[in-house]
XYZ file of C-alpha atoms in Angstrom:
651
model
C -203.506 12.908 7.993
C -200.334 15.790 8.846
C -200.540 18.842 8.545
C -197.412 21.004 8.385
C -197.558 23.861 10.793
C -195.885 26.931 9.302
C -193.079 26.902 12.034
C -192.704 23.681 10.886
C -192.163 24.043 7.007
C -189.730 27.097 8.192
C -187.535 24.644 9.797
C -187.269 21.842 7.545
C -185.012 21.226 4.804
C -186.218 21.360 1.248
C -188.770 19.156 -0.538
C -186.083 17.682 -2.926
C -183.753 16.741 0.408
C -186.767 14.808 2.248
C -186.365 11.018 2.596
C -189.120 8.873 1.389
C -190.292 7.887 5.158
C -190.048 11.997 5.668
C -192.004 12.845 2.407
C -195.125 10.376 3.206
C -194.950 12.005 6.513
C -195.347 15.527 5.605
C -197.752 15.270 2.545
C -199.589 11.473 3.131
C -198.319 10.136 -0.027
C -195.351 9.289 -2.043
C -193.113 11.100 -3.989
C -194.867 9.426 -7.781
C -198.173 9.736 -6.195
C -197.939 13.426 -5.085
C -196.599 13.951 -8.713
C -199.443 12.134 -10.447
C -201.908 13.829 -8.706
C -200.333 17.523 -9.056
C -200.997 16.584 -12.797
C -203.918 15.555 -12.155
C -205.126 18.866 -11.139
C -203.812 20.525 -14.286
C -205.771 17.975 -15.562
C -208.960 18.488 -14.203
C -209.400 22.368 -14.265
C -208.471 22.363 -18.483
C -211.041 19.845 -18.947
C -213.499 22.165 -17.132
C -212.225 24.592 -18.837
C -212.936 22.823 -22.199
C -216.205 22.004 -21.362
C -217.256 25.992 -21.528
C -215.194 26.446 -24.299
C -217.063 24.077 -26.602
C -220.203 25.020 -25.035
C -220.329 28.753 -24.761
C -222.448 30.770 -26.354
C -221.148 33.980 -25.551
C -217.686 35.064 -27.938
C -215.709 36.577 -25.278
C -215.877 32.939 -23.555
C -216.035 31.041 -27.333
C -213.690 33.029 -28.733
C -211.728 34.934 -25.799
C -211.032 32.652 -23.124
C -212.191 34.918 -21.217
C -211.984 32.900 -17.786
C -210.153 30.883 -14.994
C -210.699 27.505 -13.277
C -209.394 26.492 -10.135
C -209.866 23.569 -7.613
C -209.611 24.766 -3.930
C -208.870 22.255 -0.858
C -211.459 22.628 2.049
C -211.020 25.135 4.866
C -209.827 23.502 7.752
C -206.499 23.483 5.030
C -206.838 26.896 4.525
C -208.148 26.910 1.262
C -204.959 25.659 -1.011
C -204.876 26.123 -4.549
C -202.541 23.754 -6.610
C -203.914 24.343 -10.284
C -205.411 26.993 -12.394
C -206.447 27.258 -16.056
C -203.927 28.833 -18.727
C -207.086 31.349 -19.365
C -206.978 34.442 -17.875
C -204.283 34.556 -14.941
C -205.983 38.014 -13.790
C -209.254 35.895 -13.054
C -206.935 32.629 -11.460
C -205.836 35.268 -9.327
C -208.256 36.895 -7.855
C -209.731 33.036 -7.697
C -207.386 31.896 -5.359
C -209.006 34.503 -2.851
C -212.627 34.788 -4.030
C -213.400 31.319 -3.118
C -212.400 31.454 0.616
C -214.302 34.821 0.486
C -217.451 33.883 -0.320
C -217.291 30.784 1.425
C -216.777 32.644 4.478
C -219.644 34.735 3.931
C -222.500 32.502 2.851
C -221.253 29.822 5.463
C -219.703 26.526 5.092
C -222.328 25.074 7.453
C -224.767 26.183 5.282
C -223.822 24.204 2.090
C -224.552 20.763 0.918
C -223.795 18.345 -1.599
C -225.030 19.615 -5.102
C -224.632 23.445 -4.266
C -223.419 26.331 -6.615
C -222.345 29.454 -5.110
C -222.386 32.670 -7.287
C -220.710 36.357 -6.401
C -219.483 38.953 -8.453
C -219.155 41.983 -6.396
C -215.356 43.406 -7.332
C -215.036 44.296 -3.769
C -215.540 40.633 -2.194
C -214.056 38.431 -5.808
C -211.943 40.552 -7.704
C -212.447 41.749 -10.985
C -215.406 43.464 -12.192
C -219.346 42.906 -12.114
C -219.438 40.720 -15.499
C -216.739 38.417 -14.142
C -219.119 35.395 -12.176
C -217.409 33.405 -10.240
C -219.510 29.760 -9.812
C -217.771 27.560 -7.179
C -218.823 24.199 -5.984
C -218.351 22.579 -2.934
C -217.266 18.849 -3.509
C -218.375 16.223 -0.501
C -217.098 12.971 0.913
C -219.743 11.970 3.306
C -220.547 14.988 5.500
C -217.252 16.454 4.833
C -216.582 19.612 1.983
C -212.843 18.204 0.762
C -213.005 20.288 -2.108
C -214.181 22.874 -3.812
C -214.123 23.594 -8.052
C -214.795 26.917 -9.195
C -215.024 28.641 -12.491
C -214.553 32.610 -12.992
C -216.225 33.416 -16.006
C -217.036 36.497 -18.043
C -220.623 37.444 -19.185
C -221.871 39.308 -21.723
C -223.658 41.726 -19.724
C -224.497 42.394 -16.157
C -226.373 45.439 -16.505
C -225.590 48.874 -15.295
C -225.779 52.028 -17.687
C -223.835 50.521 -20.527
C -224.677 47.331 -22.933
C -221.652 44.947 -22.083
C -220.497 46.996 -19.045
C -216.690 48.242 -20.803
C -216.994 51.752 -19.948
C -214.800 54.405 -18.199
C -217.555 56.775 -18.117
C -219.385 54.737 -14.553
C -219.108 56.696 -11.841
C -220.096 54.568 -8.669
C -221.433 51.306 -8.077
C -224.833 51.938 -9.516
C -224.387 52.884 -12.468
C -221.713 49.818 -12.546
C -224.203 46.494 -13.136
C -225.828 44.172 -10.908
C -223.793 43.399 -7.060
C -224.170 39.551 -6.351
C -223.406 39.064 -2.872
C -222.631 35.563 -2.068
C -225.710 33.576 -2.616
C -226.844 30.093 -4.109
C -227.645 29.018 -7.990
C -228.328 25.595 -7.346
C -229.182 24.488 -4.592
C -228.237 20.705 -3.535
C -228.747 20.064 -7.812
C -232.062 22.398 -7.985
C -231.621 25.734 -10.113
C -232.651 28.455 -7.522
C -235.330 30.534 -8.865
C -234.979 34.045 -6.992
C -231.508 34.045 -8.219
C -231.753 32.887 -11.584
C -234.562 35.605 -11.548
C -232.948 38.548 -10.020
C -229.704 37.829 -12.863
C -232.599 37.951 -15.653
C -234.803 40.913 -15.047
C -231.571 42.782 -14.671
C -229.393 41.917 -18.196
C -229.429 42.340 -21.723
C -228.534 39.101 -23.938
C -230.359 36.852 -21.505
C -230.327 34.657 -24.660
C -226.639 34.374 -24.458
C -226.315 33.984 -20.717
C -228.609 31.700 -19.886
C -226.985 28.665 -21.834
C -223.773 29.879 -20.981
C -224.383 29.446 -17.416
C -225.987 26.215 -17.541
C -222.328 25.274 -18.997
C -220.613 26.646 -16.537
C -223.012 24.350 -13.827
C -222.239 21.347 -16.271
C -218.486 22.109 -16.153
C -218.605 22.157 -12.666
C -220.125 18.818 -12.184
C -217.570 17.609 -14.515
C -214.824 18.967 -12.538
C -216.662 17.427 -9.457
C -216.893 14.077 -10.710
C -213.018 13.757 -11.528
C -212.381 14.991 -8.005
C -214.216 11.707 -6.771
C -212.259 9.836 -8.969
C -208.891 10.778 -7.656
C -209.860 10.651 -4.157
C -211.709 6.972 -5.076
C -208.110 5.860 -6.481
C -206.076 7.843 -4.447
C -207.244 8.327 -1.058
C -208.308 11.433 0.799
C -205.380 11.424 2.504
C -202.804 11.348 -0.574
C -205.757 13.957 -2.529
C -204.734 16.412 0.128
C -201.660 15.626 0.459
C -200.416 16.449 -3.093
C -202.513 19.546 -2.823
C -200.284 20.745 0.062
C -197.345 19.264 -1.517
C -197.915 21.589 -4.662
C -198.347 25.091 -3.104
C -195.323 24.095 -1.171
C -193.156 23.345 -3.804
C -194.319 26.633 -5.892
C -193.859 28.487 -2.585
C -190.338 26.538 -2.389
C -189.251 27.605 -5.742
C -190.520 31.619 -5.447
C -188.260 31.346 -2.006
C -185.202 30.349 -3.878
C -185.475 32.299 -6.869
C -185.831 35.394 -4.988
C -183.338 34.377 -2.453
C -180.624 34.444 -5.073
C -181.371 38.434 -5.813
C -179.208 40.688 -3.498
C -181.320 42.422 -0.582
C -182.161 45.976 -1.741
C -185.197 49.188 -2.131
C -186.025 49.731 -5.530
C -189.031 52.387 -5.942
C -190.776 53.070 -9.581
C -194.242 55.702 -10.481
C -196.258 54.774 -13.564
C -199.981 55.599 -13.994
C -202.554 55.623 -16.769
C -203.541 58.899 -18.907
C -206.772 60.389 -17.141
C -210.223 58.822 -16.059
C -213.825 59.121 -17.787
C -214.556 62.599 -16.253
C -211.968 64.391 -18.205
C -208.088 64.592 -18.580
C -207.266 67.248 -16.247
C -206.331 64.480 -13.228
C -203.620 61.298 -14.104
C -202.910 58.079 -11.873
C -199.800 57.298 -10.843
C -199.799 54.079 -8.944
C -196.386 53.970 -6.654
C -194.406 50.980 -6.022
C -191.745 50.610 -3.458
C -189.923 46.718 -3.660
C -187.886 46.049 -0.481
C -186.019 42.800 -0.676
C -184.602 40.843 2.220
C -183.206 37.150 2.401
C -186.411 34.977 0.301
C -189.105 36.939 1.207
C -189.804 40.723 -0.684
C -192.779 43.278 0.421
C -194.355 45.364 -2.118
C -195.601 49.165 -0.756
C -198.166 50.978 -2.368
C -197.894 53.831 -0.216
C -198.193 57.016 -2.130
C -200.510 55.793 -4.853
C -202.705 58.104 -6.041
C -206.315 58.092 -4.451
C -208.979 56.712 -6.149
C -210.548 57.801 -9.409
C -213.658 59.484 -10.238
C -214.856 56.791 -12.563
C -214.838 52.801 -13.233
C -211.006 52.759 -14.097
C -210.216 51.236 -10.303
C -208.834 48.177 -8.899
C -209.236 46.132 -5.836
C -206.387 44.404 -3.718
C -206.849 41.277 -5.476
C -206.089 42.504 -8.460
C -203.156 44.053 -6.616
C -201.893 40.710 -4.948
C -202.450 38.622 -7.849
C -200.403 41.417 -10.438
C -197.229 41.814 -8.091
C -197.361 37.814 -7.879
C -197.333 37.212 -12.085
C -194.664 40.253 -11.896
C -192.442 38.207 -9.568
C -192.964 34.755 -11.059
C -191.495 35.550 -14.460
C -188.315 36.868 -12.749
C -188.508 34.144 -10.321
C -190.185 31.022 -11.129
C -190.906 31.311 -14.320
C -191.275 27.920 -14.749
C -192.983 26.841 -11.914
C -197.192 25.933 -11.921
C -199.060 29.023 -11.020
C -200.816 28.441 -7.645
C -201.683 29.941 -4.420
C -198.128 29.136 -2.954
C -196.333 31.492 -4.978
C -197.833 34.362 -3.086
C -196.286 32.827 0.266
C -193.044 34.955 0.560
C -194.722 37.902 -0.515
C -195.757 40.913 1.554
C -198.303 43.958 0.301
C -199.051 47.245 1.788
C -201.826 48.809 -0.094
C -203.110 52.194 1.629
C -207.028 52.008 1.513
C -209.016 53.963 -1.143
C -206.367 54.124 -3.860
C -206.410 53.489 -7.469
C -205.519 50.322 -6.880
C -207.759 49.603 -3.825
C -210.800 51.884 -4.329
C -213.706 51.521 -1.855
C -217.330 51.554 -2.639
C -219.886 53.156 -3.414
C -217.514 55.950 -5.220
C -214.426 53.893 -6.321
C -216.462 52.085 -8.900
C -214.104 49.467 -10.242
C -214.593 48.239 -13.795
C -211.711 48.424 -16.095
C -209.410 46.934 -13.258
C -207.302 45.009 -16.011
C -206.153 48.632 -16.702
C -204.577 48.573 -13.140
C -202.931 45.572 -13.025
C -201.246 46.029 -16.185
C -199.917 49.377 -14.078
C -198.774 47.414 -11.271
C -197.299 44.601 -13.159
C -195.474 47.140 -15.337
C -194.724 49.590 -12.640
C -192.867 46.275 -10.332
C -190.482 45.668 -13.398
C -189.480 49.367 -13.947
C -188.896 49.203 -10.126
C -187.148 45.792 -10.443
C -184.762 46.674 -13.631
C -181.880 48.216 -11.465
C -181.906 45.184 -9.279
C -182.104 42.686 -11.817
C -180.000 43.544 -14.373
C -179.843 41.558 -17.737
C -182.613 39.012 -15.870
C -184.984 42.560 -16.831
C -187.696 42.470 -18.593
C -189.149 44.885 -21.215
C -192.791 46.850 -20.945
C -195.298 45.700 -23.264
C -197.578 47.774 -25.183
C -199.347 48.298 -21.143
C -203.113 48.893 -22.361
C -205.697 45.852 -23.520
C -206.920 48.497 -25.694
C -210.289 47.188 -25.461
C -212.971 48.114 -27.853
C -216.627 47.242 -27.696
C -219.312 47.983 -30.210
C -223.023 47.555 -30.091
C -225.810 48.393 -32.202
C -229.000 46.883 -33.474
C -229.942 44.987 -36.881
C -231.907 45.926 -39.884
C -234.923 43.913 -37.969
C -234.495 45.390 -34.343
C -232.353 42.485 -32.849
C -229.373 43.789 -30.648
C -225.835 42.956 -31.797
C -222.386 43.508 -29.721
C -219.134 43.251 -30.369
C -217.031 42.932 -27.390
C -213.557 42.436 -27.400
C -212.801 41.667 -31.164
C -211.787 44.790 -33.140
C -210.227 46.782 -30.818
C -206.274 46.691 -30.473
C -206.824 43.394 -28.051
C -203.910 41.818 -29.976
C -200.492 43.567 -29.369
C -196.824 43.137 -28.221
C -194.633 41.910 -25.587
C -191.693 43.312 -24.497
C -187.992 41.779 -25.026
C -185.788 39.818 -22.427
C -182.623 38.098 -22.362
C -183.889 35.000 -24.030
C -184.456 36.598 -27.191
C -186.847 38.787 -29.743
C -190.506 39.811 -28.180
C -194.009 38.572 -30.147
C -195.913 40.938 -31.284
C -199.052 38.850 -32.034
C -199.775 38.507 -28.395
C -201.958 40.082 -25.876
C -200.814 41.270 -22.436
C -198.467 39.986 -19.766
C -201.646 38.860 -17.807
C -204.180 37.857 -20.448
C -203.794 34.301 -21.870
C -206.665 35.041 -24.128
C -207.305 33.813 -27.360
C -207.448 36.274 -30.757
C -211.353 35.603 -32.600
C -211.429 34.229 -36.360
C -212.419 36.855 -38.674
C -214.915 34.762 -40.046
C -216.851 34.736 -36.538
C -216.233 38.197 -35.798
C -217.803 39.241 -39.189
C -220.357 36.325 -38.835
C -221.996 38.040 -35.957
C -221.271 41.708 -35.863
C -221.753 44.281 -39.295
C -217.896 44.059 -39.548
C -215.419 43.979 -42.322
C -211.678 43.186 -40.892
C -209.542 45.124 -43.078
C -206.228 44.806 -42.046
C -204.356 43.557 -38.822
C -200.799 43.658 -39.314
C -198.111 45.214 -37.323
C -196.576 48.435 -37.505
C -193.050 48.765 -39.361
C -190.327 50.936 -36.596
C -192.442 50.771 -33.585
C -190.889 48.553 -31.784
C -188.275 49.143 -29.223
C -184.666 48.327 -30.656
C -182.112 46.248 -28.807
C -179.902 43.411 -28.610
C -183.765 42.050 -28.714
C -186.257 43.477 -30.386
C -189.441 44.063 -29.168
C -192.754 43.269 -30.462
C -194.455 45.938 -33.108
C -197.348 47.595 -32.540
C -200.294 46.473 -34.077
C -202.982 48.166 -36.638
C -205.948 46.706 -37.649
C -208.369 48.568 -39.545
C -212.050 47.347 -39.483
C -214.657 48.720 -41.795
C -218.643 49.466 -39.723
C -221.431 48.918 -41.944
C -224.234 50.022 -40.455
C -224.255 52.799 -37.197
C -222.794 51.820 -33.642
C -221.792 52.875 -30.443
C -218.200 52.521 -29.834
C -216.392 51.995 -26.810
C -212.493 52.639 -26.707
C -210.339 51.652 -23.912
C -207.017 53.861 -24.041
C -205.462 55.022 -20.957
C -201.747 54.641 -21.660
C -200.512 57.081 -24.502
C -199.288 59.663 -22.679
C -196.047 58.620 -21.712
C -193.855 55.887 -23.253
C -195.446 52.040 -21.855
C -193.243 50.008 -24.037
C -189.556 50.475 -21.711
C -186.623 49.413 -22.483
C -184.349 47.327 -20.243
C -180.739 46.935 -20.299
C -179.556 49.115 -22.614
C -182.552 48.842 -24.783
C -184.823 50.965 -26.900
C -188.326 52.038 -25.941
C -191.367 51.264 -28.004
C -193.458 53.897 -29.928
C -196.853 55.079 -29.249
C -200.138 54.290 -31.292
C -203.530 55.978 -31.039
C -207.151 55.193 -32.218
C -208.546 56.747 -35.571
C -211.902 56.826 -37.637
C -212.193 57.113 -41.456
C -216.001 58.472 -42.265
C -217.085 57.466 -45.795
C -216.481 59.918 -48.550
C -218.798 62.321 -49.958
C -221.051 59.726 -51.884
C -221.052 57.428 -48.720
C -218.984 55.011 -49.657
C -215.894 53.708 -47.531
C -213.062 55.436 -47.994
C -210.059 52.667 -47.345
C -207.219 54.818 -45.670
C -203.826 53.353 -46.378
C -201.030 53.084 -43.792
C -198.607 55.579 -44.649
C -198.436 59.095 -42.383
C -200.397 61.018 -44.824
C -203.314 58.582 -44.804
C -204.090 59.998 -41.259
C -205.371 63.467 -42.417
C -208.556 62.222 -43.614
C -209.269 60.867 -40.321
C -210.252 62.298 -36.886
C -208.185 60.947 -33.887
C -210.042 59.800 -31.294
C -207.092 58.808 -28.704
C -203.299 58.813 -29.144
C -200.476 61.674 -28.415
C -201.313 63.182 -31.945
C -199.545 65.659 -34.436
C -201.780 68.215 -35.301
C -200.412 68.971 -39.106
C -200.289 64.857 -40.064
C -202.732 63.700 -37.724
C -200.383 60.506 -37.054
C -198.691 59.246 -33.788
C -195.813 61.706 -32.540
C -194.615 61.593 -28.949
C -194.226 65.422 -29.318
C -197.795 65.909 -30.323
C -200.835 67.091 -28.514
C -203.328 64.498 -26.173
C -206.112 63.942 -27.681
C -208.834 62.680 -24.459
C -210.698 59.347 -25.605
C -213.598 59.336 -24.254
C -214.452 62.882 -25.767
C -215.407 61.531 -29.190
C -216.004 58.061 -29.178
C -219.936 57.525 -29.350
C -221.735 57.295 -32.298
C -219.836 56.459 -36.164
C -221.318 56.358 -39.271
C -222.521 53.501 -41.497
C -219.315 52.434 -43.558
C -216.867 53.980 -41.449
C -213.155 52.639 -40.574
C -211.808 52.358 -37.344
C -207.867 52.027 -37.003
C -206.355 50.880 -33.647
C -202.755 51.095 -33.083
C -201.630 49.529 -30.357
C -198.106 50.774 -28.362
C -194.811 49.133 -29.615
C -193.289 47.305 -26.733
C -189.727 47.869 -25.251
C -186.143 46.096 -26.038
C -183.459 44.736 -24.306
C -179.630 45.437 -24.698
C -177.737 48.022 -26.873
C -179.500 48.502 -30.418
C -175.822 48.444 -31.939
C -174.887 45.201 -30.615
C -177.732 43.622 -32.661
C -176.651 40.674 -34.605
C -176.426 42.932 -38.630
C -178.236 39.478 -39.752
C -180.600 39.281 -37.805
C -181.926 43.535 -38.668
C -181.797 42.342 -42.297
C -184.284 39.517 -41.203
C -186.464 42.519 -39.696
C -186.332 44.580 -42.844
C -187.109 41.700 -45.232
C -190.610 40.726 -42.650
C -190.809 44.530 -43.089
C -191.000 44.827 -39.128
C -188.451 47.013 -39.476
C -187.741 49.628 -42.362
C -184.469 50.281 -44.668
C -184.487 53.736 -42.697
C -185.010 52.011 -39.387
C -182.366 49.798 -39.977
C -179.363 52.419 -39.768
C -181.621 54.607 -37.313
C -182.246 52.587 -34.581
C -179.558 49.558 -35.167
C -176.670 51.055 -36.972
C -176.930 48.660 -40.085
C -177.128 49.647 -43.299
C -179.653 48.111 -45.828
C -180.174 47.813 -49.221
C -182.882 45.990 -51.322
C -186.802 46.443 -51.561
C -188.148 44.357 -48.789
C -192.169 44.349 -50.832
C -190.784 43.121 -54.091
C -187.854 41.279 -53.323
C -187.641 40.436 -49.924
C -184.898 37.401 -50.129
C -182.761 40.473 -52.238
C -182.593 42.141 -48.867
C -178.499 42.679 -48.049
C -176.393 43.887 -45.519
C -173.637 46.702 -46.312
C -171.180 44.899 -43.985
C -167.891 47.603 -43.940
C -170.881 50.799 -44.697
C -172.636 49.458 -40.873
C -169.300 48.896 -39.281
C -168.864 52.934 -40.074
C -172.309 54.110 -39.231
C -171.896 51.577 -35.876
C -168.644 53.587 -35.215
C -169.987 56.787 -35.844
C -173.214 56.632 -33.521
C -171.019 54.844 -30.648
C -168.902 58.191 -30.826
C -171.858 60.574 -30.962
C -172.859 58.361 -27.961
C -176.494 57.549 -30.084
C-alpha cells in the first residue's frame, strides 16, 4: 500500500494528468475502481442515514434530519473522510474532527471489534450537549481500517431546560449532561454504567432509548457494507479511493480558489445580545487573506465570549468558513475532509466563536456559524464580484415548546413551529427559495399532520411575506410567517438573535432583505382565539416578543425600537397565536435591470405587491393579483418612465 507524503502530492501534477501506471501507484487502485468506491461511500453513509430515519422515534431526527453520518479511514491515514450525509453539514463538520478526537482520547489500543464510542462534550465534538456522536470502529483481523460514525440529535440531555434550546444557560452546568469519551457497547454488549448515567440524567427516556438502539443498528449496518467493499475490493483499493477522494475535493478547492486574485478582504457581523440582557452585542470579525490556492481566515478581534449558551467552538468555526468557501469554490464538488486542506484559521482563544469552559457555555452554536458563514461572504463580496452571494434570513429562528397533557404526560415541541423554514439569498444563477432553511442546515420541514398529531398545535398559516425580500436582478427569498394557534398552556422558547441590523445583504448591486420579528395573539375576552390577519394593523392586538418593532403599529420597521426576546417569552395562554416572521433574504444585481416579466410573475404569486413592483423594481403593475392573478399586466412605456426617473434620482 502508498501513501502520498504531503511533499509529495505538492509536487505532482494533477489527478486528471496521472497515467494509469501513476494513478494505481498513488491511490492502489484504478481510475473505475477509485470511482466506484467514492460512490460507494455516498452510498453507505445515506443508507445509515436511512436506517435512523425510518426508525427514529424522536421528531427532530423523524422529521428534522437532524444529523450527519460519516465513514472515517483508520489513523495511521490520518483519519480521512471521503463521504458525509446530505443531513446537517454543521454536524458532518464538526464530524470530520470529533472522530479523531475521541479516538485519541479513549485510545485506539483500547478498542475492539463490536465497540461503540459515545461523546458529546461541545468542547472535544462540536456542537452542543444533545448532539451524540456514536462512532464505530470497523476491524479486519487485528487491524481498525475504518471507522462509521453517526452525529445525532436527542431530545434531551438534561441541564436546566426540557430539550436544552435555551439562551438563558450560563456555564456548563446548567448546560446538560458532559460525555467524555467513553464506551456504549462494548465488543456487541450494551454497557450498563453508561447507558445508566444517560438515563438517570434525561427527560423523554422513552424517546431516547429506542432512538439510540437505532443509531447502534445503523451503525452495524454501515459496518457490514464496509466489509463488503473491502471483501470485493481489497483493503488496499478501500483505502485507496478514500485517499483518492479527499484529494480530489482538496484538488478542486485548490483550483477554484486559485483562479480568485490574491487580496485582504475584512467584514464585522454579530448577533443582537445574549440571554443576560441586551446591553452587550457580538460582533464576530473576519479578516480573508488570499494568496496563490491556499486562503487563511483571522478571527482576531472577535468579540470575547458571551455570558450565556449563545457560543461556539472552533469546529464549528472550521467547518462554517469551509461550507462558506465551497459554494464560491467547489460548489460542486462532494463535501469531505479534503476541502479544508488549503485552508488556514486563526481563532484567538475564548471568543464567541471559541468560548472555553466552564463559563463559555456553548449551546446555540448554530447561531455562530450562521455569523461566520455570513460574515466570510460580506468579507468575500468585493473580491468576488458577480460570483457573490446574497445573506439569507441569518437566524434558524428556533422555537421550542413544552408543556404537559390533560393526564400529566410531558409533551415537546422542538423545532416545528418556530420560523425554522425561511429564505436564501440570491446569486448569479438566478431567483433565491424562500421555502428553505439555512445555508448550513439540510434539514427537513415536519408535516402538519405530525406536528399537530403530537403537540396541542393548530398550524394556521405558513406562507411567505409579500415585499420582504431583497430586490435585484435576482430576487431573494421572502420571509416567512406562520401563525400557529396553542391550545392548552406552554413554555415557549424563541431563538432570535439577528434583528437588529439588516442579515438578508445584498450583493452586486442588489437589494437587502427586510426584517421580521416574533408576535403572540392572547384569546379575546371570552377566551376564544382571536385569528390575527396579516395586514400591519393586525399587529396591534398583539404583544411583540422579538423583532426591531414600531411602537404605534406594533409591526416590523427597521426604524423601530428593539424589543429583547428573551424578556417575555415564558409562559402563553391556552388558545393563544404565535406569529414568526422570519428575515427576508438579500438580492443580487440592480433592482431596475429586472426582467419587467419576470416582477409581473412576482406580483401575480403575490411575493411581491402592485406597490412593490414600481418601489423596489421600477415596473409598473396593474391587475388584482387575489382575484385574477393570470389578469396581472405590465405597463410597458409607464415602467420605461418610472425606470428612467429612479435611474436619474439615482434610486
Amino acid at each position: 500500500m502508498t501513501i502520498t507524503t504531503q511533499q509529495e502530492r505538492a509536487e505532482r501534477r494533477l489527478i486528471r494528468d496521472l497515467d494509469d501506471r501513476a494513478f494505481r501507484s498513488h491511490y492502489d487502485c484504478d481510475r473505475y475502481t477509485a470511482t466506484v468506491l467514492g460512490n460507494r461511500f455516498d452510498y453507505l453513509v445515506e443508507h445509515m442515514s436511512a436506517r435512523l430515519l425510518t426508525g427514529a422515534f424522536s421528531p427532530v431526527l423523524r422529521d428534522f434530519y437532524d444529523l450527519a453520518c460519516t465513514i472515517a479511514g483508520p489513523p495511521e491515514l490520518g483519519y480521512p473522510v471521503p463521504a458525509a450525509s446530505n443531513g446537517i453539514v454543521l454536524m458532518a463538520g464538526t464530524t470530520i474532527d470529533a472522530v479523531p478526537n475521541m479516538v485519541s482520547e479513549y485510545g485506539v489500543d483500547r478498542l475492539r471489534p463490536g465497540d461503540v464510542l459515545i461523546a458529546n462534550d461541545p468542547y472535544r465534538t462540536g456542537n452542543h450537549n444533545n448532539d451524540l456522536v456514536f462512532t464505530r470502529p470497523v476491524f479486519v483481523g487485528d487491524a481498525i481500517v475504518a471507522f462509521v460514525t453517526l452525529n445525532a440529535h436527542q431530545l434531551d440531555m438534561g441541564g436546566t431546560v426540557p430539550g436544552g434550546f435555551s439562551a438563558t444557560k450560563q456555564n456548563v452546568f446548567e448546560n446538560g449532561l458532559v460525555l467524555s469519551p467513553r464506551l456504549l457497547v462494548r465488543q456487541g454488549e450494551n454497557v450498563p454504567e453508561t447507558w445508566s448515567v444517560i438515563f438517570d440524567n434525561v427527560r423523554m427516556a422513552e424517546v431516547l432509548y429506542p432512538d439510540m438502539l437505532t443509531v447502534c443498528s445503523s451503525l452495524e449496518l454501515g459496518e457490514r457494507l464496509v466489509h463488503e467493499s473491502i471483501d470485493r475490493y481489497g483493503l488496499a483499493a478501500f483505502h485507496g479511493a478514500m485517499r483518492y477522494a479527499t484529494d480530489a475535493a482538496a484538488e478542486r478547492m485548490a483550483l477554484g480558489m486559485a483562479e480568485l486574485p490574491d487580496g485582504d478582504w475584512e467584514a464585522e457581523h454579530g448577533v443582537d445580545c445574549d440571554g443576560v440582557d441586551d446591553t452587550e452585542s457580538y460582533p464576530v470579525h473576519v479578516a480573508i487573506r488570499k494568496r496563490g490556492d491556499r486562503i487563511e481566515v483571522d478571527f482576531s478581534g472577535t468579540h470575547r465570549q458571551a455570558r450565556t449558551s449563545i457560543n461556539a467552538t472552533v469546529w464549528e468555526v472550521k467547518t462554517a468558513i469551509g461550507v462558506a468557501l465551497k459554494y464560491n469554490f467547489d460548489p460542486r464538488g462532494r463535501f469531505n475532509s479534503g476541502l479544508f486542506r488549503n485552508i488556514d484559521i486563526v481563532v484567538p482563544e475564548g471568543t464567541v466563536v471559541s468560548a472555553l469552559p466552564p463559563d463559555g457555555a456553548v449551546f446555540l452554536y448554530f447561531e455562530q456559524s450562521q455569523v461566520i458563514l455570513a460574515t466570510a461572504l460580506m468579507a468575500l463580496e468585493r473580491a468576488l464580484g458577480d460570483r457573490a452571494i446574497a445573506g439569507d434570513r441569518a437566524g434558524t429562528n428556533l422555537h421550542t415548546a413544552f408543556g404537559s397533557w390533560p393526564d400529566g404526560r410531558p409533551w415537546v415541541s422542538a423545532m416545528q413551529c418556530g420560523g425554522e423554514i425561511g429564505p436564501y439569498g440570491a446569486n448569479r444563477h438566478g431567483d433565491a427559495d424562500t421555502q428553505c432553511m439555512s445555508y448550513l442546515a439540510n434539514g427537513v420541514a415536519p408535516s402538519v399532520e405530525a406536528v399537530e398529531k403530537e403537540s396541542p398545535v393548530v398550524m394556521l398559516r405558513h406562507e411567505p411575506v409579500p415585499d420582504t425580500a431583497g430586490p435585484g436582478v435576482h430576487r431573494g427569498g421572502n420571509a416567512m410567517l406562520r401563525d400557529t394557534l396553542w391550545l392548552t398552556d406552554a413554555m415557549h422558547s424563541i431563538i432570535e438573535l439577528r434583528h437588529r441590523s439588516v442579515t438578508g445583504f445584498g450583493v452586486h448591486g442588489g437589494g437587502s432583505g427586510v426584517n421580521g420579528g416574533v408576535w403572540i395573539f392572547p384569546p379575546d375576552e371570552t377566551g376564544e382565539p382571536a385569528i390575527p390577519a396579516t395586514d400591519r394593523a393586525s399587529f396591534a392586538a398583539g404583544t411583540a416578543w422579538a423583532g426591531v418593532i414600531d411602537p404605534d403599529s406594533n409591526a416590523p420597521s427597521a426604524d423601530g425600537e428593539y424589543r429583547y426576546p428573551f424578556a417575555n417569552a415564558n409562559t402563553s395562554s391556552s388558545q393563544s397565536v404565535l406569529r414568526y416572521i422570519t428575515n427576508g433574504a438579500g438580492g443580487w444585481g440592480d433592482p431596475l435591470e429586472r426582467d419587467p416579466d419576470l416582477v409581473r410573475r412576482d406580483v401575480r404569486d403575490e411575493y411581491v405587491t402592485i406597490e412593490g413592483a414600481a418601489r423596489l423594481y421600477g415596473v409598473v403593475v396593474s391587475g388584482d393579483p387575489h382575484y385574477d392573478p393570470e389578469g396581472v399586466r405590465v405597463d410597458e412605456r409607464a415602467t420605461q418612465e418610472l425606470r428612467a426617473r429612479l435611474r436619474s434620482e439615482g434610486v
